[in-house]
XYZ file of N, CA and C in Angstrom:
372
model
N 22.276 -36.374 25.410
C 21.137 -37.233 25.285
C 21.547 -38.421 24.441
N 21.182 -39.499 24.917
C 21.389 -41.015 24.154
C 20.920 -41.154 23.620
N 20.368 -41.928 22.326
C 19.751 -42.461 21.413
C 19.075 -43.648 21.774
N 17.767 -43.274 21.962
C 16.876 -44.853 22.378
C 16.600 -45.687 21.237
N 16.757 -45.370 20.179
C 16.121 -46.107 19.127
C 15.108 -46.020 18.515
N 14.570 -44.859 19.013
C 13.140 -44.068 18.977
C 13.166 -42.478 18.042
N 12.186 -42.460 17.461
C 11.949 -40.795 17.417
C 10.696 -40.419 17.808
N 10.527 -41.168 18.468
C 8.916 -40.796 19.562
C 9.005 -39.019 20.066
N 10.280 -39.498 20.812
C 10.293 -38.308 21.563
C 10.099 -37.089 20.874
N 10.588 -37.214 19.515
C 10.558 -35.717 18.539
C 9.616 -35.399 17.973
N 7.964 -37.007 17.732
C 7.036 -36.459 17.054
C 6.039 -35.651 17.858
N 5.711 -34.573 17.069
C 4.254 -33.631 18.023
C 3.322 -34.079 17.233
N 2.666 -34.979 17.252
C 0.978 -35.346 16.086
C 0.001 -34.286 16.382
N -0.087 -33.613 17.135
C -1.021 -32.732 17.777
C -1.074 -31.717 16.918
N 0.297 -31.087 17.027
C 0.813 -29.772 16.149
C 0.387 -29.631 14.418
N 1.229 -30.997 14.039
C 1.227 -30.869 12.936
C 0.127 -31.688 12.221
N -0.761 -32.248 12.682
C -1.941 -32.917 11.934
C -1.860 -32.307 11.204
N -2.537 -31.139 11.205
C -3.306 -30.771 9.891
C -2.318 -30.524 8.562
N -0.887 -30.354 8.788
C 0.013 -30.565 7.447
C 0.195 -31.615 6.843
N -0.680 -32.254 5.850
C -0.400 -33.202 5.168
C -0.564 -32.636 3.807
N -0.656 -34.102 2.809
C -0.741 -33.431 1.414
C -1.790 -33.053 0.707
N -2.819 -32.873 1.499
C -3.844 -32.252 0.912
C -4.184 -30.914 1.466
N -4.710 -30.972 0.007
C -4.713 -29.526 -0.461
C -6.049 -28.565 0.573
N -5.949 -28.215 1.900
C -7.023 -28.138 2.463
C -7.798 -26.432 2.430
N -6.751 -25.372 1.715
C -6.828 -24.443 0.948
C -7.880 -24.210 0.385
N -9.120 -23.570 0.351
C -9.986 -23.681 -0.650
C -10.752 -22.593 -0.354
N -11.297 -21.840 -1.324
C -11.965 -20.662 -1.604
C -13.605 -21.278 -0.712
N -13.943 -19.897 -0.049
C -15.157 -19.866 0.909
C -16.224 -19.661 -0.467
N -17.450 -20.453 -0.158
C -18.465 -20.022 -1.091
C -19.421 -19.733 -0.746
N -20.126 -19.159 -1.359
C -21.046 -18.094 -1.161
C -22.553 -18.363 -1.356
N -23.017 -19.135 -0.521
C -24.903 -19.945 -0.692
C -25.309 -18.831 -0.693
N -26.180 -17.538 -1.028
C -26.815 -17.069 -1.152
C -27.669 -17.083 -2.453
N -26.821 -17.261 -4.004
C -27.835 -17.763 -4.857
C -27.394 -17.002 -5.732
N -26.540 -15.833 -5.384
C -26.580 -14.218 -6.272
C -25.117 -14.959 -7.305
N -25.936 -14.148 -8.602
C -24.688 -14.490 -9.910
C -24.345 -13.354 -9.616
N -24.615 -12.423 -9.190
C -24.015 -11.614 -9.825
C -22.691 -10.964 -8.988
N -21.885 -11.764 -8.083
C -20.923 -11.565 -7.305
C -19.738 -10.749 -7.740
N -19.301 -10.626 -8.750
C -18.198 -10.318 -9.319
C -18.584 -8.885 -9.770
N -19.640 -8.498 -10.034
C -20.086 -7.171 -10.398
C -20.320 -6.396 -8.868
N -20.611 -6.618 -7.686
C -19.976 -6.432 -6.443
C -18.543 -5.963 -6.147
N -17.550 -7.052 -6.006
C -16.386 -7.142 -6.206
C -15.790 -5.998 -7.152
N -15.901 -6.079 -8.346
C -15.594 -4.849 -8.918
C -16.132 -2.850 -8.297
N -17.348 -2.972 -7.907
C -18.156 -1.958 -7.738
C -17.088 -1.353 -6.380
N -16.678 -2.645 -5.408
C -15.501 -2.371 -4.425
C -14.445 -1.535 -4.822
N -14.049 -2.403 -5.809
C -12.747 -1.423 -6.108
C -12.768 -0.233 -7.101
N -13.652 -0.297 -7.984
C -13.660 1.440 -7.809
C -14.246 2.170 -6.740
N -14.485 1.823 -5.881
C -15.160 2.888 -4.723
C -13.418 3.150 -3.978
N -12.839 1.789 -3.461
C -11.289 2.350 -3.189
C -10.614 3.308 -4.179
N -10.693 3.555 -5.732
C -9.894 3.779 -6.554
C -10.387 5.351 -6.422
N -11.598 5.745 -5.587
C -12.224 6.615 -5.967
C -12.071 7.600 -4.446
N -12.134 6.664 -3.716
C -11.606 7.067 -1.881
C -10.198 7.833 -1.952
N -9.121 7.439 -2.796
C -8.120 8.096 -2.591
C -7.986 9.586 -3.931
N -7.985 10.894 -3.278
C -7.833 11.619 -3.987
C -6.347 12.082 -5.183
N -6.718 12.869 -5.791
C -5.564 12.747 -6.784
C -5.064 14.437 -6.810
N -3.915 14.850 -7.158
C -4.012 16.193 -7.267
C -2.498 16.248 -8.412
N -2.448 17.600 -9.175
C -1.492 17.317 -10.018
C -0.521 18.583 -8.819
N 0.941 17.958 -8.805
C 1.932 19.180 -8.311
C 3.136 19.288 -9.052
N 3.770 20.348 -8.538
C 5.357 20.183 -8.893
C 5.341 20.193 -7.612
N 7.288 19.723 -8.072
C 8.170 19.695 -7.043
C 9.268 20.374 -6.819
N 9.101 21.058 -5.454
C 9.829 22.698 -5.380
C 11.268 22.085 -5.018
N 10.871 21.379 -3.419
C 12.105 21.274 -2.554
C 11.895 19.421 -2.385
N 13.104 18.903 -2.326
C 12.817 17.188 -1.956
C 14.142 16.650 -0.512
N 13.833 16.662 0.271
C 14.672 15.946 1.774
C 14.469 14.896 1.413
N 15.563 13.923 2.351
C 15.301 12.459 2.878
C 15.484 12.851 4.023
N 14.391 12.177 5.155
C 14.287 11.838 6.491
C 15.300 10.898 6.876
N 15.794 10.987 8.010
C 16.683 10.093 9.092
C 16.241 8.969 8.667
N 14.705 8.284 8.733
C 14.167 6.976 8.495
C 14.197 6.825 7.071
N 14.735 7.518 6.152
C 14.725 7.146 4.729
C 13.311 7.860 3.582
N 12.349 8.282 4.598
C 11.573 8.761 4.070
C 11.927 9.936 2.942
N 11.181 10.090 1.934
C 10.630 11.522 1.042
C 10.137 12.605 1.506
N 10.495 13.464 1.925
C 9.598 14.908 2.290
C 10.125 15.626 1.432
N 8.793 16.277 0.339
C 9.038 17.087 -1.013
C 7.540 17.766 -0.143
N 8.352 19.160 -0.628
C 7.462 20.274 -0.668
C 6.955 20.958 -1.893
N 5.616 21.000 -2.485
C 5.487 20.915 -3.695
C 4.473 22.321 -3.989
N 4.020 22.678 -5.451
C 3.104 23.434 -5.246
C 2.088 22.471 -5.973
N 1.105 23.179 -5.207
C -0.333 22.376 -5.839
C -1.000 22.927 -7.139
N -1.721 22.390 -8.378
C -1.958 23.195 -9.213
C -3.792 23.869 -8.637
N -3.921 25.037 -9.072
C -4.726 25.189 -8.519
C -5.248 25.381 -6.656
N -4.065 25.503 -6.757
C -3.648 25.488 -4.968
C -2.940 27.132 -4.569
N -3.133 27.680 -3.472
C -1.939 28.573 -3.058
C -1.251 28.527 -2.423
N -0.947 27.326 -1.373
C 0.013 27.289 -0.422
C 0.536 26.294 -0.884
N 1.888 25.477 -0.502
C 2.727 24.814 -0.501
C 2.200 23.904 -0.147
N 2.527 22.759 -0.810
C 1.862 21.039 0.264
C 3.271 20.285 0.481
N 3.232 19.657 1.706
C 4.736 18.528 2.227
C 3.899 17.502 1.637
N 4.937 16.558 0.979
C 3.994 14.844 0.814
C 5.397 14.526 1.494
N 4.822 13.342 1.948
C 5.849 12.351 2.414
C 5.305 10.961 1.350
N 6.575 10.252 0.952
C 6.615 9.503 0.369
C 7.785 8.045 0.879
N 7.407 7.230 0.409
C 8.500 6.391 0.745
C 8.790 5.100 -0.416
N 9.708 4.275 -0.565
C 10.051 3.275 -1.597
C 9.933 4.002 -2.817
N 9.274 3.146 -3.903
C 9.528 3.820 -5.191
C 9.262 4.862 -5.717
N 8.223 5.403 -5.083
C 7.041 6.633 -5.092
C 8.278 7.758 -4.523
N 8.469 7.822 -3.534
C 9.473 8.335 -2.903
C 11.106 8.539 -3.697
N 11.562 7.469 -4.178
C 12.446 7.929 -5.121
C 12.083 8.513 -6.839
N 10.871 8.547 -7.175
C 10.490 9.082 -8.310
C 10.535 10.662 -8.140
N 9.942 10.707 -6.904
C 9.764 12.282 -6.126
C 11.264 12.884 -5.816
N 12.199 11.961 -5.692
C 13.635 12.766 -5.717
C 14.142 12.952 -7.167
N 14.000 12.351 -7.686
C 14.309 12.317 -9.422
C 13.656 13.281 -9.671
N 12.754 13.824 -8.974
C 11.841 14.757 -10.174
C 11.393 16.428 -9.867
N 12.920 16.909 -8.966
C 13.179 18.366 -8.561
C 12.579 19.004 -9.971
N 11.865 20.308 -9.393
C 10.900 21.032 -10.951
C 10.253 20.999 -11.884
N 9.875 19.346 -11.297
C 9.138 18.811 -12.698
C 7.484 18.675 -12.095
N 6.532 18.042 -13.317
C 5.243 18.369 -12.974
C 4.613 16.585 -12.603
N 4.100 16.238 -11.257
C 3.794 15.299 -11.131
C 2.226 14.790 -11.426
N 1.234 13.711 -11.222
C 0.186 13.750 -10.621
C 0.163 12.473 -9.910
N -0.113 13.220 -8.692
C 0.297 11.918 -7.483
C -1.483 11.714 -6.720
N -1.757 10.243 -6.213
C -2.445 9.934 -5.685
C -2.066 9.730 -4.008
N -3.107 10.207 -3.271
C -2.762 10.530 -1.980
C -3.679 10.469 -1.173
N -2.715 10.059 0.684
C -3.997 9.908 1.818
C -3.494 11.253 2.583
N -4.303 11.952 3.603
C -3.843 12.632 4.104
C -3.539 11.991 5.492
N -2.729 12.400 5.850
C -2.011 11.907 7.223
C -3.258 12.716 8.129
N -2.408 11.996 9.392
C -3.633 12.204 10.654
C -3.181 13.595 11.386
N -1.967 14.904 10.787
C -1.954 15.769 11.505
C -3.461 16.898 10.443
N -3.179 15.975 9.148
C -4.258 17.042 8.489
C -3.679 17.625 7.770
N -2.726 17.823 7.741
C -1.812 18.964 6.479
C -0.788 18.167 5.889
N -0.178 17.220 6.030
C 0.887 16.485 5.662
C -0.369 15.172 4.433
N 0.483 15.229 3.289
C -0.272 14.152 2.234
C 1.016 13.274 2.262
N 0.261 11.658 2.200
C 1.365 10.559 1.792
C 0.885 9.956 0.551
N 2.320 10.209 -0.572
C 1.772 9.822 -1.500
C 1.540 8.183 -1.526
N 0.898 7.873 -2.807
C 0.381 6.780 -3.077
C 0.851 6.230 -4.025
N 0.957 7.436 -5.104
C 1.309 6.558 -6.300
C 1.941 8.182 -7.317
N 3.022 8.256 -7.924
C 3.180 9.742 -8.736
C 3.536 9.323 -10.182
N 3.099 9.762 -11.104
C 3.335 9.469 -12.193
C 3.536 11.217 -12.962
N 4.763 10.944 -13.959
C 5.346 12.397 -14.342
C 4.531 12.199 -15.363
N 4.506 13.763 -15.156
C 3.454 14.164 -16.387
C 4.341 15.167 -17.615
C-alpha cells in the first residue's frame, strides 16, 4: 500500500467518539429522596456475610487435582462423617499447609450436595 498523504483511511470517528478526555464515568444517582441509602447497602452485605455458612474442621487427608485444585477431606466438629472441601488459590494452599490442624473455613456447597467449596479458612 502507498502512502497518499492521508490518514483518512485509518480514522474510524464512529468507533471511537466517545473516547475523549472527559471524564464520562460517573456514579448513577438515585432521585428517590431516601438518605438513608448507605444503611441499605450495608444491611446487603451482611445478609451475603450471613448467606455463606461457616463450620470449624480439621484436616485429615489433602490431594491436588489434575486442574490444581485442593481436595482435603476433613472432619467436621460436631459432625460424624467426613466432609471433601475443594478449595483453590490461597484458601487451597492454606488447606495443604495445614495436614492435622484445626481450621474454620467459610463455605458454599457445590451443586452435587455433598462436596463444600471453601471460601475463606483461617487456622485456629
Amino acid at each position: 500500500m502507498a502512502w497518499s498523504g492521508s490518514c483518512r483511511m485509518f480514522a474510524v470517528p464512529v468507533i471511537f467518539s466517545g473516547l475523549t478526555n472527559q471524564n464520562t464515568a460517573e456514579r448513577p444517582t438515585n432521585n428517590t429522596g431516601n438518605q438513608n441509602d448507605s444503611s441499605t447497602e450495608n444491611e446487603g452485605a451482611e445478609k451475603n456475610a450471613k448467606e455463606n455458612p461457616t463450620a470449624v474442621v480439621t484436616v485429615v487427608k489433602v490431594e491436588v487435582t489434575k486442574n490444581g485444585n485442593t481436595r482435603a477431606v476433613c472432619r467436621v466438629e460436631n459432625g460424624k462423617d467426613d466432609q471433601i472441601i475443594i478449595a483453590k488459590n490461597g484458601v487451597g494452599k492454606t488447606l495443604q499447609d495445614g495436614l492435622n490442624k484445626k481450621f474454620e473455613i467459610e463455605y458454599n456447597v457445590m451443586k452435587d450436595g455433598e462436596a463444600w467449596f471453601a471460601i475463606r479458612a483461617k487456622q485456629l
